[in-house]
Structures are given as structure tokens and as C-alpha cells.
Short mmCIF file of C-alpha atoms in Angstrom, two decimals:
data_model
loop_
_atom_site.label_atom_id
_atom_site.label_comp_id
_atom_site.label_asym_id
_atom_site.label_seq_id
_atom_site.Cartn_x
_atom_site.Cartn_y
_atom_site.Cartn_z
CA MET Y 1 8.65 -32.20 -29.54
CA ASN Y 2 10.44 -29.66 -31.70
CA ASN Y 3 11.48 -26.13 -30.77
CA SER Y 4 8.76 -24.49 -32.84
CA THR Y 5 6.08 -26.35 -30.91
CA LYS Y 6 7.58 -25.29 -27.57
CA LEU Y 7 7.90 -21.70 -28.66
CA ALA Y 8 4.30 -21.73 -29.87
CA ALA Y 9 3.29 -22.97 -26.43
CA GLY Y 10 5.06 -20.00 -24.88
CA LEU Y 11 7.97 -21.92 -23.38
CA PRO Y 12 11.16 -20.53 -24.93
CA ALA Y 13 13.96 -23.02 -25.55
CA GLU Y 14 16.45 -20.62 -23.92
CA LEU Y 15 14.74 -21.28 -20.56
CA PHE Y 16 13.11 -24.68 -20.87
CA GLU Y 17 15.44 -26.80 -22.98
CA ILE Y 18 18.66 -26.69 -20.99
CA LYS Y 19 20.72 -29.84 -20.48
CA LYS Y 20 20.84 -31.40 -17.01
CA ASN Y 21 23.77 -30.58 -14.75
CA GLU Y 22 23.36 -31.86 -11.19
CA GLU Y 23 26.62 -30.32 -9.98
CA VAL Y 24 25.52 -26.78 -10.91
CA VAL Y 25 22.12 -27.31 -9.25
CA HIS Y 26 23.72 -28.76 -6.10
CA GLN Y 27 26.22 -25.92 -5.76
CA THR Y 28 23.52 -23.29 -6.25
CA LEU Y 29 21.20 -24.90 -3.71
CA LYS Y 30 24.08 -25.12 -1.24
CA TRP Y 31 24.84 -21.43 -1.85
CA PHE Y 32 21.19 -20.45 -1.36
CA LEU Y 33 20.79 -22.37 1.91
CA ALA Y 34 24.12 -21.12 3.25
CA SER Y 35 23.15 -17.52 2.59
CA LYS Y 36 19.96 -18.05 4.62
CA ARG Y 37 21.75 -19.33 7.73
CA ALA Y 38 21.69 -16.87 10.62
CA GLY Y 39 25.01 -18.08 12.02
CA THR Y 40 24.15 -16.68 15.45
CA HIS Y 41 25.00 -19.84 17.41
CA SER Y 42 27.46 -19.25 20.26
CA ALA Y 43 28.93 -21.14 23.21
CA LEU Y 44 30.94 -19.76 26.11
CA THR Y 45 34.64 -20.55 26.35
CA ARG Y 46 36.41 -20.91 29.70
CA ALA Y 47 37.33 -17.23 29.44
CA GLU Y 48 33.67 -16.22 29.15
CA VAL Y 49 31.97 -18.45 31.74
CA SER Y 50 31.18 -16.61 34.95
CA GLY Y 51 32.97 -17.56 38.17
CA GLY Y 52 36.08 -19.61 38.64
CA GLY Y 53 38.36 -16.78 39.66
CA LYS Y 54 39.63 -18.62 42.73
CA LYS Y 55 41.69 -21.79 42.76
CA PRO Y 56 39.35 -24.55 44.12
CA TRP Y 57 41.96 -26.02 46.47
CA LYS Y 58 45.67 -25.77 47.05
CA GLN Y 59 48.04 -27.30 44.55
CA LYS Y 60 49.50 -29.98 46.81
CA GLY Y 61 48.62 -32.05 49.84
CA THR Y 62 44.93 -32.77 49.27
CA GLY Y 63 45.33 -36.02 47.34
CA ARG Y 64 43.10 -34.69 44.57
CA ALA Y 65 44.06 -33.77 41.04
CA ARG Y 66 45.41 -30.25 40.73
CA ALA Y 67 42.85 -27.70 39.54
CA GLY Y 68 43.13 -24.04 38.75
CA THR Y 69 39.49 -23.11 38.12
CA ILE Y 70 36.04 -24.63 38.48
CA ARG Y 71 35.24 -23.32 34.99
CA SER Y 72 37.64 -25.68 33.25
CA PRO Y 73 36.09 -27.45 30.22
CA LEU Y 74 36.59 -30.69 32.15
CA TRP Y 75 34.22 -29.56 34.88
CA ARG Y 76 30.42 -29.41 34.90
CA HIS Y 77 29.28 -25.89 34.04
CA GLY Y 78 32.73 -25.21 32.61
CA GLY Y 79 33.53 -23.55 29.32
CA VAL Y 80 33.27 -25.26 25.94
CA ILE Y 81 36.40 -26.25 24.02
CA PHE Y 82 36.26 -24.95 20.43
CA GLY Y 83 32.53 -24.24 20.74
CA PRO Y 84 30.53 -22.60 17.95
CA LYS Y 85 30.81 -18.85 17.50
CA PRO Y 86 28.82 -16.43 15.33
CA ARG Y 87 29.95 -16.67 11.72
CA ASP Y 88 28.85 -15.94 8.19
CA TYR Y 89 28.17 -19.13 6.21
CA SER Y 90 27.60 -17.43 2.88
CA PHE Y 91 30.05 -17.80 0.03
CA ALA Y 92 30.43 -16.31 -3.43
CA LEU Y 93 28.94 -18.04 -6.45
CA PRO Y 94 29.10 -16.52 -9.94
CA LYS Y 95 25.87 -14.98 -11.14
CA LYS Y 96 25.99 -16.96 -14.39
CA VAL Y 97 26.14 -20.23 -12.43
CA ARG Y 98 23.08 -19.23 -10.39
CA GLN Y 99 21.20 -18.26 -13.55
CA LEU Y 100 22.15 -21.52 -15.24
CA ALA Y 101 20.89 -23.52 -12.26
CA LEU Y 102 17.47 -21.86 -12.48
CA LYS Y 103 17.25 -22.65 -16.19
CA ILE Y 104 18.28 -26.27 -15.59
CA VAL Y 105 15.58 -26.80 -12.95
CA LEU Y 106 12.95 -25.04 -15.09
CA SER Y 107 13.90 -27.31 -17.98
CA ASP Y 108 13.67 -30.42 -15.80
CA LYS Y 109 10.23 -29.37 -14.62
CA ALA Y 110 9.12 -28.72 -18.19
CA ARG Y 111 10.36 -32.13 -19.35
CA GLU Y 112 8.41 -33.77 -16.53
CA GLY Y 113 5.26 -31.87 -17.48
CA GLN Y 114 5.36 -29.87 -14.26
CA VAL Y 115 5.20 -26.40 -15.82
CA ARG Y 116 1.86 -24.74 -16.55
CA LEU Y 117 1.71 -21.58 -18.60
CA VAL Y 118 -1.24 -19.23 -18.02
CA ASP Y 119 -2.19 -15.80 -19.31
CA ASP Y 120 -2.64 -14.28 -15.87
CA ILE Y 121 -2.45 -15.25 -12.19
CA SER Y 122 -5.14 -13.41 -10.25
CA VAL Y 123 -8.21 -13.80 -8.03
CA ASP Y 124 -11.26 -11.57 -7.65
CA LYS Y 125 -11.41 -11.57 -3.85
CA PRO Y 126 -8.80 -11.73 -1.06
CA LYS Y 127 -10.28 -15.02 0.15
CA THR Y 128 -8.67 -18.43 0.59
CA LYS Y 129 -11.71 -19.90 -1.16
CA SER Y 130 -10.88 -17.90 -4.30
CA MET Y 131 -7.37 -19.32 -4.36
CA LEU Y 132 -8.67 -22.86 -3.86
CA GLU Y 133 -11.01 -22.37 -6.80
CA LEU Y 134 -8.11 -21.23 -8.99
CA ILE Y 135 -6.05 -24.27 -7.98
CA GLY Y 136 -9.04 -26.52 -8.62
CA LYS Y 137 -9.51 -25.13 -12.14
CA LEU Y 138 -5.86 -25.94 -12.86
CA GLY Y 139 -6.34 -29.48 -11.52
CA LEU Y 140 -3.62 -29.04 -8.91
CA SER Y 141 -5.54 -29.57 -5.67
CA GLY Y 142 -3.45 -31.16 -2.93
CA SER Y 143 -0.05 -30.66 -4.56
CA LYS Y 144 2.73 -28.17 -3.83
CA VAL Y 145 2.31 -25.34 -6.32
CA LEU Y 146 4.69 -22.48 -7.02
CA PHE Y 147 3.08 -19.53 -8.78
CA VAL Y 148 5.53 -17.29 -10.63
CA ALA Y 149 3.75 -14.04 -11.38
CA SER Y 150 4.80 -10.84 -13.10
CA LYS Y 151 2.71 -8.94 -10.54
CA ILE Y 152 1.28 -9.98 -7.17
CA SER Y 153 -1.90 -8.13 -6.30
CA ASP Y 154 -3.09 -7.63 -2.72
CA ASN Y 155 -5.99 -10.00 -3.39
CA LEU Y 156 -3.67 -12.72 -4.60
CA ASP Y 157 -1.28 -12.26 -1.71
CA MET Y 158 -4.01 -12.42 0.95
CA ALA Y 159 -5.87 -15.30 -0.71
CA SER Y 160 -2.78 -17.53 -0.63
CA ARG Y 161 -1.45 -16.76 2.86
CA ASN Y 162 -3.29 -19.55 4.68
CA LEU Y 163 -2.43 -22.28 2.17
CA GLU Y 164 0.63 -24.20 3.30
CA LYS Y 165 1.38 -25.86 -0.03
CA ILE Y 166 0.99 -22.72 -2.11
CA LYS Y 167 3.70 -20.15 -2.66
CA ILE Y 168 3.63 -17.09 -4.90
CA VAL Y 169 6.77 -15.25 -5.99
CA ARG Y 170 7.48 -12.48 -8.43
CA ASP Y 171 9.52 -13.44 -11.48
CA GLN Y 172 12.52 -11.47 -10.26
CA ASP Y 173 12.43 -13.26 -6.88
CA LEU Y 174 12.42 -16.79 -8.26
CA ASN Y 175 14.93 -19.02 -6.45
CA ILE Y 176 16.17 -22.57 -6.81
CA PHE Y 177 14.85 -23.76 -3.43
CA ASP Y 178 11.24 -22.87 -4.21
CA LEU Y 179 11.55 -24.41 -7.66
CA LEU Y 180 12.89 -27.72 -6.37
CA ASN Y 181 10.34 -27.82 -3.57
CA ALA Y 182 7.33 -27.44 -5.88
CA ASP Y 183 5.45 -30.28 -7.54
CA THR Y 184 4.14 -27.91 -10.21
CA VAL Y 185 5.20 -24.46 -11.40
CA VAL Y 186 2.47 -22.16 -12.71
CA ILE Y 187 3.86 -19.17 -14.56
CA ASP Y 188 2.20 -16.36 -16.47
CA ASN Y 189 3.21 -15.12 -19.92
CA ASN Y 190 4.67 -11.83 -18.75
CA ALA Y 191 6.77 -13.63 -16.13
CA VAL Y 192 8.24 -15.87 -18.84
CA LEU Y 193 9.25 -12.80 -20.84
CA ARG Y 194 10.77 -11.21 -17.75
CA LEU Y 195 12.68 -14.38 -16.84
CA LYS Y 196 14.03 -14.51 -20.37
CA GLU Y 197 15.39 -11.00 -19.91
CA LEU Y 198 16.92 -11.85 -16.52
CA LEU Y 199 18.41 -15.28 -17.23
CA VAL Y 200 19.30 -15.41 -20.90
#
């Protein structure tokens, strides 16, 4: 399929004909997931566990091993050695690398026939039934579908809320995780133009 045919179909080569690069995609996915981690895990060290202020028994003469506190990491209910503490897992990744990763995944989806271009993504009523009808018309019932819309109306938002396999994002909020997780990407014409502005 030549470039003129793709462009006529509304899929610009700048977005949908990018060469594969698994390393860029992997790094970007790793960056995205790391930035979503809360990093609020925490364990108490021996300095933070309550109690243990008194020496359990005298140093010598009991026949038992010497002990200075019942909150030693060696004891039950003691502190944790090198336990997890709150931290930020995010790391810097160049914007151009993140943009390239999105274009690579979009291109892979297009090559696999998993990109559908539509004039508009909308429903008449804020009902789940309306969304199911739209999916049925596209022949995508039962699959994971990512809708990339230039504008998300209240009707569209409410109609899709109860559908587990359906996700709708604005063009500017498109991310690599949602792209990789979808079986099919449905995108409207205006969103393609916007993505071209953002990523090219």
C-alpha cells in the first residue's frame, strides 16, 4: 500500500508508517507505569517500632543470648531491616522519545489493521445501550476498544462508563499503556489532525 493511498484514507504517514523500535516502546511504557506508582509503601525500622525501651534481661548470668531490646529485627514484632520507605519511582524521559513511542505503537496497530478512522465519535443518549449500538455498527463487539476523540461529550462519557472493555480518551491525553492494551483503536478525523500537531 503506497503513501498516497494511506493519506487518502486519512492515516498520515508521519503517524502511521513509523518503523518498529521495541526498546523505545519498552522504555516509554516503563516510564509511564513508574510515574503512576504511588510509592507510599512503608515499614517500621527498629527505631520506629513502639516499645523496647528496657533491656529484656541482664547482660550476664541468665544463660540466654544477650539482648538489648525486644524490638530487634531478630525478634517477633521487631523492626524491619532495610524495609521499604516512601519514594518517588518516576524518572525523566525525553519528550521526543515518548512521542516516538506513541507513533511506533500507532503504526504497529495500523499495520495489523487495528486502527479505524471515523468522521465523529458520538452517541445520541447517555445510555450504555447507545454505546453498545455504536460498537456493534463498527463490528467490534466483545473486544477491547480505545476511542480517541477530539471532543468527549457528556453523553459519550456517561454511555461508556459501565463498559469494562471500552475506554475513551481525548487526543491530547493519549498514552502508550491504553494503546498497547487495546485490541482496536477508533479515532476520529479531527483527533488525527490534532495528534499530527502534537507528535510530528
